[in-house]
Coordinates of C-alpha atoms and ligand atoms in Angstrom, one line a residue:
M780 CA 13.7 63.5 121.5
A781 CA 15.9 66.2 121.3
G782 CA 18.4 66.2 124.1
K783 CA 18.0 68.6 127.0
A784 CA 20.4 71.6 126.7
A785 CA 23.4 71.9 129.1
P786 CA 22.2 74.4 131.8
R787 CA 23.9 77.8 131.7
V788 CA 26.8 78.7 133.4
T789 CA 26.2 81.2 136.3
A790 CA 28.1 83.4 138.4
P791 CA 27.3 81.5 141.5
A792 CA 28.3 78.2 139.9
I793 CA 31.9 79.7 139.5
A794 CA 32.2 80.9 142.8
A795 CA 31.5 77.6 144.2
H796 CA 34.4 76.2 142.0
Q797 CA 36.4 73.9 144.0
R798 CA 40.4 73.8 143.9
T799 CA 40.2 70.0 143.4
D800 CA 37.4 70.7 140.2
E801 CA 39.1 71.0 136.8
P802 CA 40.6 74.4 136.2
L803 CA 38.0 77.1 135.0
V804 CA 38.4 78.3 131.5
M805 CA 37.7 82.0 130.2
V806 CA 38.2 83.1 126.8
T807 CA 37.7 86.5 125.3
A808 CA 35.1 87.2 122.6
Y809 CA 33.7 90.1 120.9
D810 CA 31.0 89.5 118.3
A811 CA 28.8 86.4 117.3
P812 CA 31.6 84.5 115.4
S813 CA 34.0 84.5 118.1
A814 CA 31.3 83.8 121.0
R815 CA 30.1 81.1 119.0
T816 CA 33.6 79.4 118.7
V817 CA 34.4 79.8 122.4
D818 CA 31.2 78.5 123.4
A819 CA 31.0 75.5 121.2
A820 CA 34.5 74.8 122.5
G821 CA 33.3 74.3 126.0
A822 CA 34.9 77.4 127.9
D823 CA 33.4 78.1 131.2
I824 CA 33.2 81.8 130.7
I825 CA 33.4 84.5 127.7
L826 CA 34.9 87.8 128.8
V827 CA 33.8 90.8 126.4
G828 CA 37.0 92.5 127.5
D829 CA 37.9 96.1 126.9
S830 CA 40.9 94.5 125.0
V831 CA 38.5 94.8 122.2
A832 CA 40.0 98.4 121.5
M833 CA 43.3 96.8 120.9
V834 CA 42.5 93.5 118.9
V835 CA 39.5 94.3 117.4
L836 CA 39.4 98.4 117.1
G837 CA 43.3 98.9 116.6
Y838 CA 43.8 101.3 119.2
D839 CA 46.9 101.0 121.2
D840 CA 45.5 100.7 124.6
T841 CA 42.0 100.1 126.2
L842 CA 41.2 103.4 127.4
Q843 CA 39.6 104.1 124.4
V844 CA 36.3 102.4 124.4
T845 CA 33.3 103.5 126.1
T846 CA 30.2 102.0 127.6
D847 CA 28.4 102.1 124.6
D848 CA 31.2 100.1 122.9
M849 CA 31.0 97.6 125.5
A850 CA 27.3 97.2 125.4
H851 CA 27.2 96.8 121.6
H852 CA 30.0 93.9 122.0
V853 CA 28.3 92.7 124.8
A854 CA 25.0 92.2 123.1
A855 CA 26.7 90.5 119.8
V856 CA 27.9 87.8 122.3
A857 CA 24.7 87.5 124.1
R858 CA 22.7 86.8 121.4
T859 CA 24.5 83.5 120.3
R860 CA 22.5 82.5 123.8
P861 CA 25.7 80.8 124.9
R862 CA 26.1 78.2 128.0
A863 CA 29.2 80.0 129.0
L864 CA 28.7 82.7 131.6
V865 CA 28.9 86.1 129.7
V866 CA 31.0 88.6 131.4
G867 CA 31.0 92.4 130.3
D868 CA 34.2 94.4 130.9
L869 CA 33.3 98.0 132.5
P870 CA 35.4 100.4 130.6
W871 CA 37.9 102.8 131.9
L872 CA 35.9 105.9 133.4
S873 CA 32.7 104.0 133.6
Y874 CA 33.3 103.2 137.4
H875 CA 35.4 105.9 138.5
V876 CA 33.5 109.2 138.8
S877 CA 30.2 108.5 140.9
T878 CA 28.3 105.6 142.2
E879 CA 25.3 106.2 140.6
E880 CA 27.2 106.2 137.0
T881 CA 28.9 103.1 138.0
V882 CA 25.7 101.4 138.8
H883 CA 24.2 102.6 135.8
N884 CA 26.9 101.7 133.6
A885 CA 27.2 98.1 134.9
A886 CA 23.4 97.8 134.5
R887 CA 23.7 98.7 130.8
L888 CA 26.0 95.9 130.4
V889 CA 23.5 93.6 132.1
R890 CA 20.6 94.6 129.9
A891 CA 22.6 94.0 126.7
G892 CA 23.2 90.7 127.9
A893 CA 26.1 90.2 130.5
G894 CA 25.8 87.9 133.5
A895 CA 28.4 89.6 135.6
V896 CA 30.6 92.5 135.0
K897 CA 34.6 92.9 135.6
L898 CA 36.3 96.0 136.8
E899 CA 39.9 96.8 137.4
G900 CA 41.6 97.3 140.7
G901 CA 41.6 96.3 144.3
R902 CA 41.1 98.0 147.7
K903 CA 40.7 101.3 146.0
R904 CA 37.4 100.3 143.8
L905 CA 35.4 98.7 146.8
A906 CA 33.2 101.1 147.0
A907 CA 32.1 100.5 143.1
V908 CA 32.2 96.9 143.8
E909 CA 29.9 97.1 146.8
A910 CA 27.4 99.6 144.9
I911 CA 27.1 97.1 141.7
L912 CA 27.0 94.0 144.3
D913 CA 23.8 95.9 145.5
A914 CA 22.2 96.3 142.5
E915 CA 22.1 92.5 142.3
I916 CA 24.8 92.3 139.7
P917 CA 27.9 89.8 140.0
V918 CA 31.4 91.5 140.0
M919 CA 34.7 89.7 138.8
G920 CA 37.6 91.3 140.0
H921 CA 41.1 92.1 138.3
I922 CA 44.3 92.9 139.7
G923 CA 48.0 92.9 138.9
L924 CA 48.6 94.6 135.4
T925 CA 45.6 96.3 134.9
P926 CA 45.9 97.9 131.6
Q927 CA 43.3 100.6 132.4
S928 CA 46.2 101.6 134.3
I929 CA 49.1 101.6 132.2
H930 CA 50.0 105.4 132.2
A931 CA 50.0 105.3 136.3
F932 CA 52.2 102.0 135.9
G933 CA 54.7 103.6 133.3
G934 CA 53.4 100.8 130.4
F935 CA 52.5 97.4 130.4
K936 CA 54.7 95.8 133.2
V937 CA 54.5 92.7 135.3
Q938 CA 53.3 93.9 138.7
G939 CA 54.0 92.2 142.2
K940 CA 57.5 91.6 141.8
E941 CA 58.7 93.1 145.1
L942 CA 57.8 91.7 148.5
E943 CA 55.9 94.8 149.6
A944 CA 53.7 95.0 145.9
A945 CA 53.0 91.5 146.1
Q946 CA 51.7 91.8 149.8
R947 CA 49.5 95.1 148.7
L948 CA 48.4 92.5 146.0
A949 CA 47.4 89.8 148.2
D950 CA 45.4 92.5 150.5
D951 CA 43.8 93.7 147.3
A952 CA 42.6 90.2 146.3
V953 CA 41.5 89.5 150.1
A954 CA 39.3 92.8 150.2
L955 CA 37.7 91.8 146.8
A956 CA 36.8 88.4 147.9
D957 CA 35.7 89.7 151.0
A958 CA 33.5 92.1 149.5
G959 CA 31.8 89.5 147.4
C960 CA 33.6 89.1 143.9
F961 CA 32.9 85.7 142.6
A962 CA 36.3 85.6 140.8
I963 CA 39.4 87.5 140.3
V964 CA 41.7 87.7 137.4
L965 CA 45.0 88.2 138.3
E966 CA 47.1 89.4 135.2
C967 CA 51.0 89.3 134.7
V968 CA 52.2 88.5 138.1
P969 CA 55.0 86.2 139.1
D970 CA 53.7 82.7 139.8
A971 CA 54.4 82.3 143.3
V972 CA 52.6 85.5 144.1
A973 CA 49.7 84.2 142.2
R974 CA 50.0 80.7 144.4
H975 CA 50.0 83.0 147.4
I976 CA 46.7 84.6 146.5
T977 CA 44.9 81.9 145.3
E978 CA 45.7 80.0 148.6
A979 CA 44.7 83.4 150.6
V980 CA 41.2 83.8 148.9
A981 CA 38.1 81.5 148.7
V982 CA 37.1 82.6 145.6
P983 CA 38.6 81.2 142.2
T984 CA 41.5 83.0 140.4
I985 CA 41.8 83.0 136.8
G986 CA 45.4 83.8 135.4
I987 CA 46.5 85.4 132.4
G988 CA 50.4 85.4 132.6
A989 CA 50.0 84.5 136.5
G990 CA 51.6 80.9 135.9
R991 CA 49.9 77.5 136.7
H992 CA 48.6 77.7 140.3
C993 CA 45.5 79.7 139.5
D994 CA 42.0 78.1 139.6
G995 CA 41.8 78.9 135.8
Q996 CA 43.2 80.5 133.0
V997 CA 42.0 83.4 130.4
L998 CA 43.6 84.1 126.7
V999 CA 42.2 86.7 124.4
W1000 CA 40.8 84.9 121.3
H1001 CA 43.0 86.7 118.8
D1002 CA 46.3 86.0 120.6
L1003 CA 45.2 82.1 120.9
L1004 CA 44.3 82.1 117.5
G1005 CA 47.2 83.7 116.0
L1006 CA 45.1 86.8 114.7
A1007 CA 46.7 89.4 116.8
G1008 CA 48.5 90.9 113.9
T1009 CA 52.2 90.5 112.7
D1010 CA 53.5 93.7 113.8
R1011 CA 53.8 93.0 118.0
K1012 CA 55.5 90.3 119.6
P1013 CA 53.0 88.3 121.7
P1014 CA 53.3 88.4 125.4
K1015 CA 55.4 85.5 127.1
F1016 CA 52.2 83.8 128.4
V1017 CA 50.6 83.6 125.0
R1018 CA 50.2 79.9 123.5
Q1019 CA 49.3 80.3 120.0
Y1020 CA 46.8 77.1 118.9
A1021 CA 46.3 78.3 115.2
A1022 CA 47.9 80.6 112.7
L1023 CA 44.6 82.1 111.4
E1024 CA 45.9 85.0 110.3
H1025 CA 48.1 83.2 107.7
D1026 CA 45.3 80.6 107.0
A1027 CA 43.0 83.6 106.1
T1028 CA 45.1 85.5 104.2
A1029 CA 46.2 82.4 102.0
A1030 CA 42.4 81.7 101.6
I1031 CA 41.6 85.2 100.4
E1032 CA 44.7 85.2 98.2
R1033 CA 43.1 82.1 96.6
F1034 CA 39.6 83.7 96.2
C1035 CA 41.8 86.8 94.3
A1036 CA 43.6 84.4 92.0
D1037 CA 40.4 82.7 91.1
V1038 CA 38.1 85.6 90.5
R1039 CA 41.0 87.3 88.4
S1040 CA 41.4 84.0 86.5
G1041 CA 37.7 83.8 85.9
A1042 CA 37.6 80.2 87.8
Y1043 CA 34.9 81.9 90.3
P1044 CA 31.9 81.7 90.3
A1045 CA 31.4 78.3 88.7
S1046 CA 28.2 77.2 87.3
A1047 CA 27.1 75.4 90.4
E1048 CA 27.6 78.8 92.6
T1049 CA 25.6 80.5 90.0
Y1050 CA 21.9 81.3 89.8
H1051 CA 20.4 80.4 86.3
M1052 CA 17.3 81.5 84.5
T1053 CA 14.8 78.5 83.2
D1054 CA 15.8 76.6 80.3
G1055 CA 15.6 78.8 77.0
M1056 CA 15.2 82.2 78.4
G1057 CA 18.6 83.2 78.0
E1058 CA 18.1 82.4 74.2
A1059 CA 14.9 84.5 74.5
L1060 CA 16.7 87.3 75.9
G1061 CA 19.2 87.4 73.0
L1062 CA 22.0 86.5 75.8
Y1063 CA 25.3 84.2 75.0
G1064 CA 24.3 85.1 71.1
G1065 CA 21.8 82.3 71.1
E1066 CA 24.1 79.8 72.2
P1067 CA 24.0 78.0 75.5
E1068 CA 26.2 79.6 78.4
P1069 CA 29.6 78.1 78.2
E1070 CA 30.4 75.8 81.3
L1071 CA 33.3 76.8 83.6
A1072 CA 35.0 73.9 85.6
P1073 CA 34.2 74.4 89.3
Ligands
KIV2368 O1 40.2 92.9 128.2 C1 40.4 91.7 128.4 O2 40.5 91.1 127.5 C2 40.7 91.4 129.9 C3 41.4 90.1 130.1 C4 43.3 90.3 129.5 C5 41.7 89.4 131.4 O3 40.6 92.1 130.7

């Protein structure tokens, strides 16, 4: 008898995470192959991040993707039916204009297969958070270095380094948790600030460049696997667990060499006609097809 499939991870299950439990693991994914690897590895949450703009689509920042783009990628991830919770990232301007647009855009990601959405910002975004929650959609918060604010921040910069800024971040986190966010991403903040925030809120914090005191950690799939390109230095917090860009290039180089030398395709990689038909068609000059070494 086939074993029962493990139950799918839900937003309430993440919210119920206890500080004494194992840390939560979130990894980004943007399509079916990346989602399959993250789920098979046992991560708790798959974030379909707007980082897709930079690591998949080649833009310099995350501001270029739309709700349509995000729904397209969420749907590809959701079609793999992962055990992990699928969180869809609301892109820039999808929750800044009006409450109505905000709720419709969040609903688009849910209809594409997300079990929750994430948005960037603290107290400034409480109205958006509350409206989405009111539509029964779980919301993950995201504060610190929020990449949708790079122009306002003047670049990709660590946030909360001064006391006042750190206190503002803590106040934002408390407000998001009180509003009902089921988890909060802390991006690029000093570890002491992340620790203070983690102790101040009842929901789990998930860090990226925020040190080890968070309740969980997230990395971008391409950074973790060494697929983020060789033209930019990875941020300090990235630990590369593989060098897939190098390995993929080496594999494709071998394919190029095999095609050029005639070693690919071999007989076993080829469809053949039934006995004698090649001869009847006058192929191979009436001779049997020469065998190539595999
Ligand atoms: O878009 C993304 O990948 C993110 C993570 C860095 C948290 O928001």
